[in-house]
CSV table of C-alpha atoms and ligand atoms in Angstrom, one decimal:
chain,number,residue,atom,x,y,z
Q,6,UNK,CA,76.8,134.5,303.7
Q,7,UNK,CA,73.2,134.1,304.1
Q,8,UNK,CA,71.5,132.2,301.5
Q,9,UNK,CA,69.6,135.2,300.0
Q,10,UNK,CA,72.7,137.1,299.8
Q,11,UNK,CA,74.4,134.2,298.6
Q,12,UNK,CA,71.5,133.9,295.6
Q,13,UNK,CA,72.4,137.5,295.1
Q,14,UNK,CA,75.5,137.3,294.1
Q,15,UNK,CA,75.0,133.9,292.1
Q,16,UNK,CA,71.9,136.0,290.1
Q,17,UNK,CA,74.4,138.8,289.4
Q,18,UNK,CA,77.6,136.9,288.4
Q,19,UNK,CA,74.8,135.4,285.9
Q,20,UNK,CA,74.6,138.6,284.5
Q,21,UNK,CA,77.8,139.6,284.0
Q,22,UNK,CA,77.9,136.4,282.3
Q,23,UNK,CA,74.9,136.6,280.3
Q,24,UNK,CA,75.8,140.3,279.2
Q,25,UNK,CA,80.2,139.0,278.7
Q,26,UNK,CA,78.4,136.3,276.2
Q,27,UNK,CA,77.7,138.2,273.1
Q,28,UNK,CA,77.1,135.4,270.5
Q,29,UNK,CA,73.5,134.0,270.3
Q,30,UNK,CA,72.2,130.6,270.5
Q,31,UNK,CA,69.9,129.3,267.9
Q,32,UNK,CA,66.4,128.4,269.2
Q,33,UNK,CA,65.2,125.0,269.7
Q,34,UNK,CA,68.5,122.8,269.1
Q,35,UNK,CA,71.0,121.3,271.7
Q,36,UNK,CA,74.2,121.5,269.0
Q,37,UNK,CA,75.1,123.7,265.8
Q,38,UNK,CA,77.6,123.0,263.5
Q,39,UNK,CA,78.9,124.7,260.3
Q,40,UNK,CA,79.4,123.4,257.3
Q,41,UNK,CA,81.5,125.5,255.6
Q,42,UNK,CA,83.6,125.6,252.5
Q,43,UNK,CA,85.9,128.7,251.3
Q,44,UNK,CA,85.2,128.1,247.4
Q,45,UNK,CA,82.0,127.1,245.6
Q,46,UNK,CA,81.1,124.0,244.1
Q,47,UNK,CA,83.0,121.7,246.2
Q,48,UNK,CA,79.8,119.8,247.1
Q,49,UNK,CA,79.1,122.0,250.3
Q,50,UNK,CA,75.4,121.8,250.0
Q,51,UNK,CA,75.4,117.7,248.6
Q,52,UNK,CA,77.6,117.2,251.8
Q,53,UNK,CA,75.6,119.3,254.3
Q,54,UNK,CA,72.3,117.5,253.7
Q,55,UNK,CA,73.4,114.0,253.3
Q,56,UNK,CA,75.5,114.6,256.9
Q,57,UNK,CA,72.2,115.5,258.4
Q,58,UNK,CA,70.5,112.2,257.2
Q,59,UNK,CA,73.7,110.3,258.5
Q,60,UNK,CA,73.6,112.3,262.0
Q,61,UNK,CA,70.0,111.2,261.5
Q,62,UNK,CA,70.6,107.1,261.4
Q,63,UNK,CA,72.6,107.9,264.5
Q,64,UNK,CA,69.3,108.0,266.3
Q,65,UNK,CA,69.2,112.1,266.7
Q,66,UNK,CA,66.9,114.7,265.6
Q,67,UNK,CA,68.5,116.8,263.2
Q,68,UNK,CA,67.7,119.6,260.6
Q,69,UNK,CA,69.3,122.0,258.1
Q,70,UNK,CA,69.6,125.6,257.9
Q,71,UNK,CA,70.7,127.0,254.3
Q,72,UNK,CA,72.1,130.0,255.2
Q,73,UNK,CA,73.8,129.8,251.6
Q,74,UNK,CA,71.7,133.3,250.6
Q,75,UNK,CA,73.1,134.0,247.1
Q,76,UNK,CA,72.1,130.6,245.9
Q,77,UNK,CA,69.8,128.4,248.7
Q,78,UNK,CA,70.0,124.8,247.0
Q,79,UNK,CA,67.8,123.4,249.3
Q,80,UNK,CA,64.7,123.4,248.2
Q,81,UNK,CA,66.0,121.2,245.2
Q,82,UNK,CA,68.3,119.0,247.2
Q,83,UNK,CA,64.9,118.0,249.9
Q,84,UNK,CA,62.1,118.5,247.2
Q,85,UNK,CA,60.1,120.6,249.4
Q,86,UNK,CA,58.7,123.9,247.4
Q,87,UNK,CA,56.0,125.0,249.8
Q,88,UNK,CA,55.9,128.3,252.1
Q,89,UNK,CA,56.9,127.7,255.7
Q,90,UNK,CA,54.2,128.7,258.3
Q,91,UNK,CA,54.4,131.7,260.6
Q,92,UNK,CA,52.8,133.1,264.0
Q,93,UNK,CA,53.5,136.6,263.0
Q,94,UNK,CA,56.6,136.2,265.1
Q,95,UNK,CA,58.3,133.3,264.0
Q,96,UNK,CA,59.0,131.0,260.9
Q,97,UNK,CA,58.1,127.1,261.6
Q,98,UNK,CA,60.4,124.9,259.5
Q,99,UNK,CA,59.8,122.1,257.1
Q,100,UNK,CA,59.6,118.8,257.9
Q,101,UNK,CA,60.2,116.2,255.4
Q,102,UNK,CA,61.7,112.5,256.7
Q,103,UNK,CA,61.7,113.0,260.0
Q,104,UNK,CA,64.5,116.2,259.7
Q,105,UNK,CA,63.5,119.6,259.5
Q,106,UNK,CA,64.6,122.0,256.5
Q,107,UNK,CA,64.9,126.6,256.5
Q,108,UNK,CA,65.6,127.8,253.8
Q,109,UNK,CA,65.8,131.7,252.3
Q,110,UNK,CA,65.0,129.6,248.9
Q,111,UNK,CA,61.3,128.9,250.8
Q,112,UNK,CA,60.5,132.2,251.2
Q,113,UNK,CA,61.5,134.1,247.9
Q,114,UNK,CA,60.7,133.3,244.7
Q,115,UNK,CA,63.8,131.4,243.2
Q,116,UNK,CA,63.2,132.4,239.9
Q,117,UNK,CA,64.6,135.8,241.2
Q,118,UNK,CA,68.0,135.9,240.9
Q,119,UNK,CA,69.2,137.6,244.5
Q,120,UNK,CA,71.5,140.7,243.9
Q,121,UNK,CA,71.6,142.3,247.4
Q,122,UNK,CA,73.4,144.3,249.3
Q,123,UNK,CA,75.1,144.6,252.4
Q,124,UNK,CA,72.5,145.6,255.3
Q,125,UNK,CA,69.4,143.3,253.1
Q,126,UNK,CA,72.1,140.3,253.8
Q,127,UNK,CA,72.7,140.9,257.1
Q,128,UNK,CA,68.8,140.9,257.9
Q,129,UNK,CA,68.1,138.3,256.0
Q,130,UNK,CA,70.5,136.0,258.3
Q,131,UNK,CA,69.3,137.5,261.3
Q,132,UNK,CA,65.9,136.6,260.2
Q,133,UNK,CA,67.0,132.7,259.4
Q,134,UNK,CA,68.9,132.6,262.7
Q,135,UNK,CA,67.0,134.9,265.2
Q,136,UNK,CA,62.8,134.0,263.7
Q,137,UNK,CA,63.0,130.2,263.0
Q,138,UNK,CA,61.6,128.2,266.0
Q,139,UNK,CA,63.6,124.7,265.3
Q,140,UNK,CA,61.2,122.0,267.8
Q,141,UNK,CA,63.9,119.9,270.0
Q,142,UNK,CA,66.5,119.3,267.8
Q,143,UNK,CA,70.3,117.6,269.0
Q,144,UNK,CA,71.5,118.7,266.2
Q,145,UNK,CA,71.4,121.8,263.5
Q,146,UNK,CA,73.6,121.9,260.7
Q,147,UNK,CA,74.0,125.0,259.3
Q,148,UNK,CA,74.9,125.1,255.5
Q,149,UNK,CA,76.7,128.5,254.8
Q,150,UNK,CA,77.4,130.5,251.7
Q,151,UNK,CA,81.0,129.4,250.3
Q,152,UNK,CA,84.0,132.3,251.0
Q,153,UNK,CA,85.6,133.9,254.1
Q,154,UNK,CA,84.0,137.2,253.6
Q,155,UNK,CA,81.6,139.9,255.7
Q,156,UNK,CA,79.0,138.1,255.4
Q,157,UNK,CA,80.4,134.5,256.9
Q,158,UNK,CA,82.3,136.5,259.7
Q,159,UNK,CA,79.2,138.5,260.7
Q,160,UNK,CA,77.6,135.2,261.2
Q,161,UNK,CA,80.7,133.5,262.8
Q,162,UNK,CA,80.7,136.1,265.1
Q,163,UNK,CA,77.0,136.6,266.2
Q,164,UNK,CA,75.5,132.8,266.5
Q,165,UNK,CA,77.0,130.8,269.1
Q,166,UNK,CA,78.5,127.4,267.2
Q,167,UNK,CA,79.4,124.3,268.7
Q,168,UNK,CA,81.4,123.4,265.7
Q,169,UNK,CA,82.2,123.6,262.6
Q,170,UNK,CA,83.6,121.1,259.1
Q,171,UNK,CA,85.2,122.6,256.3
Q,172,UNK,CA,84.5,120.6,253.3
Q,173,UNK,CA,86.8,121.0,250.0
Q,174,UNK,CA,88.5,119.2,247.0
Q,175,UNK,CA,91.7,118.0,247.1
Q,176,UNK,CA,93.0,120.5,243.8
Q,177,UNK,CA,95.6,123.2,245.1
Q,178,UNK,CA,93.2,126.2,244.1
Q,179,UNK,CA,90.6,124.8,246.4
Q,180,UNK,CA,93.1,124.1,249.7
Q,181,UNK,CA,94.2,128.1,249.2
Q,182,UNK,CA,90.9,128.9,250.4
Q,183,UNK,CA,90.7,126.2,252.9
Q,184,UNK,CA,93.8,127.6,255.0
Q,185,UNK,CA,91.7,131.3,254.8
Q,186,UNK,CA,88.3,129.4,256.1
Q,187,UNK,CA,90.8,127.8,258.7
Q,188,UNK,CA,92.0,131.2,259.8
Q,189,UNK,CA,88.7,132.7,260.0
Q,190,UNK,CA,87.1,130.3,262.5
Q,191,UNK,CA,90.6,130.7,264.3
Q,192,UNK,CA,90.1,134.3,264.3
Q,193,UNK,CA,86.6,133.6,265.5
Q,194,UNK,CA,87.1,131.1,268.5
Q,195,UNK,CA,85.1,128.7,266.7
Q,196,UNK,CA,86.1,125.1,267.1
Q,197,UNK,CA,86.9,123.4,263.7
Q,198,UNK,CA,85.8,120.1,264.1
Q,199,UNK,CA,87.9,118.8,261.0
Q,200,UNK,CA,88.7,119.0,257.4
Q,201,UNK,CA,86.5,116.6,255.0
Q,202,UNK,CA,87.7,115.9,251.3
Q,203,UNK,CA,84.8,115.8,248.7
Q,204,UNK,CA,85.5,114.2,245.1
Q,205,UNK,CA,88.5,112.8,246.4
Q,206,UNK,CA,88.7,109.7,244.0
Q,207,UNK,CA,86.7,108.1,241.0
Q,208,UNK,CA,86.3,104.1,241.4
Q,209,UNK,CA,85.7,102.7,238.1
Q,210,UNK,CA,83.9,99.4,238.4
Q,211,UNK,CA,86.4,97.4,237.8
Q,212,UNK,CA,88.2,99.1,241.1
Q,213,UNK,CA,90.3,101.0,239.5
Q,214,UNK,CA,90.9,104.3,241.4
Q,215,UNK,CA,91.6,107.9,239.4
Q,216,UNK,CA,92.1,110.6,241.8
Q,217,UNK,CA,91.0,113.5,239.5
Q,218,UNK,CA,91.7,116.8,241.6
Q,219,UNK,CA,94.7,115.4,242.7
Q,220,UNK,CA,96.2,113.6,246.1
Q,221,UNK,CA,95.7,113.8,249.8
Q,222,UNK,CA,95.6,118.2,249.7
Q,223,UNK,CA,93.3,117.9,251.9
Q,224,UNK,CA,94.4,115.4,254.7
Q,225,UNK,CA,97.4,117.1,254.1
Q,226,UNK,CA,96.4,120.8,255.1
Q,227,UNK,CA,94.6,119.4,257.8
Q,228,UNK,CA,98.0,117.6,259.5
Q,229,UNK,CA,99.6,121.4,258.2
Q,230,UNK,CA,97.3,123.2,260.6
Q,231,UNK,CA,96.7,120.6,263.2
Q,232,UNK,CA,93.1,119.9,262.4
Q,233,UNK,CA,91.4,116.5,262.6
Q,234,UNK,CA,91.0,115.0,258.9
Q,235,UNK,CA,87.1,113.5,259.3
Q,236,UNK,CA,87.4,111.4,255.8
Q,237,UNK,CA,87.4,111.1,251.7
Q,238,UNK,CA,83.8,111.7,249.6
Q,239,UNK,CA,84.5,109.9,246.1
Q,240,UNK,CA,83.0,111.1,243.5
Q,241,UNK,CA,79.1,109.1,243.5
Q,242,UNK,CA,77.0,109.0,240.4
Q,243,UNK,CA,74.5,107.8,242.8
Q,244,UNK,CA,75.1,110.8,245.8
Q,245,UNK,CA,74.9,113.1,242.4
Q,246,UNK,CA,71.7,111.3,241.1
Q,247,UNK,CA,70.0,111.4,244.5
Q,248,UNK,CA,70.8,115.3,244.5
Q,249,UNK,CA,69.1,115.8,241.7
Q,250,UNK,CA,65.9,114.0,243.0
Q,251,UNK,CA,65.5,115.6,246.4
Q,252,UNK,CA,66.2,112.2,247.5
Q,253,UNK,CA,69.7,112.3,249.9
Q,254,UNK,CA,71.7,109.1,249.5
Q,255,UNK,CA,72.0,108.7,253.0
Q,256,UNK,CA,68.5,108.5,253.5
Q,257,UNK,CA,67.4,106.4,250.6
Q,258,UNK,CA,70.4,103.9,251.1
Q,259,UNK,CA,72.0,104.3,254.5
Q,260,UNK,CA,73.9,100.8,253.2
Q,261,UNK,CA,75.3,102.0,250.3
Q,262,UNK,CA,79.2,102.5,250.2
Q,263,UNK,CA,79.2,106.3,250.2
Q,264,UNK,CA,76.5,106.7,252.6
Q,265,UNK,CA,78.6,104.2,254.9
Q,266,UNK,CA,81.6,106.9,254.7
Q,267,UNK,CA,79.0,109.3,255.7
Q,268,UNK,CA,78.4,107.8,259.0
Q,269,UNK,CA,81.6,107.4,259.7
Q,270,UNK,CA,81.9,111.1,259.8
Q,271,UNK,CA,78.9,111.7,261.2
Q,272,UNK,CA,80.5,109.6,264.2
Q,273,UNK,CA,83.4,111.7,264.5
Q,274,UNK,CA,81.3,115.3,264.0
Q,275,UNK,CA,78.5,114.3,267.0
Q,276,UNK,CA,81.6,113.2,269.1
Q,277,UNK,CA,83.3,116.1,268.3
Q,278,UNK,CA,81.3,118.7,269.5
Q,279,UNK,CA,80.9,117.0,273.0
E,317,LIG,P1,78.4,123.7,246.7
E,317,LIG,O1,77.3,123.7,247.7
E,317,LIG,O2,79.8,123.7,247.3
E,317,LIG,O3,78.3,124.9,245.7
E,317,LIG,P2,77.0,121.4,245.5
E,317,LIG,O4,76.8,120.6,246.7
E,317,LIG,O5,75.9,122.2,244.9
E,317,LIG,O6,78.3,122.4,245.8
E,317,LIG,O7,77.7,120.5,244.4
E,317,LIG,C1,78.1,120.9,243.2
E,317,LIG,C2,77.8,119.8,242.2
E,317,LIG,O8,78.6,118.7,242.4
E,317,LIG,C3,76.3,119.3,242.2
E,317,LIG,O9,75.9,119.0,241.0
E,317,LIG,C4,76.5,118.0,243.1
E,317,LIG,O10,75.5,117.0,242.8
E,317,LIG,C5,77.8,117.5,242.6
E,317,LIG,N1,78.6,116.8,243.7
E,317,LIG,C6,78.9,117.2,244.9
E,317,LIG,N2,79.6,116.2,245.6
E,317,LIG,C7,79.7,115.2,244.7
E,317,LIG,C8,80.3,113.9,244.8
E,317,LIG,N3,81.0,113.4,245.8
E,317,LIG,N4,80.2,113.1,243.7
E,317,LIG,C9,79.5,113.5,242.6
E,317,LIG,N5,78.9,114.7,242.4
E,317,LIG,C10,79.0,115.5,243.5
């Protein structure tokens, strides 16, 4: 074959590829990974940000997308309350500590409560996936809204992910959801990464351990399904405290004892999506 013909046929079979390869990349980032949990208030959001500070430490340039729409935490959780800028065509995200933050909760007025429906969702995450221009990121975590409905598989199926964590507390209730999350991403050829347990144990000071929503559901619906089991969250007064201030734990005190199990999964996520 001569080599024009030959660069023929390579440019087509790109084609076929491109046009085969429906789900879309995010701009402006080498790796995206989900964090996703099936219920609320498992300490999704708490976990999301204080991963991306761990990832962080590892040396990588990192930022968060709060896809969470109903109820975007992040502008609490990072302290950042400004506007982000725009070219007309694009949104620029915030940068605070060296990461940089999107957030639906930047660009409406939070006060609002956000009763939407169907087609307003689905624009709004084309608009946080498709319009943000992320600047040379490894990493983008992707914080999404708790359940296994519409919305979550609209975006399973349309963004191209690398990976993704399901995060949820050990209490029976909670791991019910977790095996529907775990079917969805099956159901959506998205690599699950592994199964994190948040809350998983209260250590008084005296090292006494109470494990308050109950024992190893979540290690132990991870062996269930095959999954990797990344690690156990307990429950912090200072993670908590450091919510609160828009100061993540993991960035303020990469030393501390929580912030040190944070690493450890940040480890096993970054290797897992290679
Ligand atoms: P979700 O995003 O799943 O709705 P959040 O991250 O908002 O959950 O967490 C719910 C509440 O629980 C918040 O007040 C948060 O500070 C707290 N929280 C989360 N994880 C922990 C933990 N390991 N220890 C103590 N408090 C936690």
């Amino acid at each position: 074959m001569s080599d024009n013909k030959a660069k023929i046929s390579q440019s087509s079979k790109e084609k076929t590829k491109t046009k085969n390869f429906e789900k879309n990349p995010i701009k402006g980032t080498k790796f995206t990974i989900m964090v996703s949990s099936a219920k609320g208030g498992v300490g999704k959001s708490t976990f999301a940000i204080n991963l991306t500070f761990a990832i962080q430490k590892l040396g990588k340039k990192v930022g968060l997308l709060d896809a969470d729409i109903y109820g975007p935490s992040l502008p609490k959780l990072i302290g950042l309350g400004e506007k982000p800028k725009t070219d007309g065509k694009f949104l620029f995200p915030l940068e605070k500590y060296g990461a940089q933050f999107m957030s639906l909760g930047f660009l409406v007025d939070q006060k609002t409560p956000m009763i939407w429906r169907g087609p307003m969702v689905i624009s709004a995450i084309k608009t946080l996936t498709e319009k943000v221009m992320w600047k040379d990121l490894d990493f983008l975590i992707i914080d999404m809204p708790p359940g296994t409905g519409d919305t979550q598989l609209t975006f399973a199926q349309d963004v191209k992910i690398d990976g993704a964590v399901i995060i949820s507390t050990p209490q029976e209730l909670a791991l019910m959801d977790v095996k529907r999350g775990i079917q969805m991403f099956d159901k959506t050829k998205i690599k699950i990464i592994g199964l994190v347990d948040n809350m998983s144990f209260f250590k008084t000071e005296e090292g006494k351990i109470y494990k308050i929503f109950g024992e190893n559901g979540v290690e132990k619906t991870a062996k269930e399904f095959n999954k990797e089991f990344l690690g156990k969250i307990p429950i912090s007064t200072e993670l908590r405290e450091s919510a609160d201030l828009g100061l993540p734990l993991t960035y303020k005190d990469p030393e501390n004892e929580v912030s040190k199990v944070f690493k450890d999964i940040a480890d096993k996520i970054t290797q897992g999506v290679l």
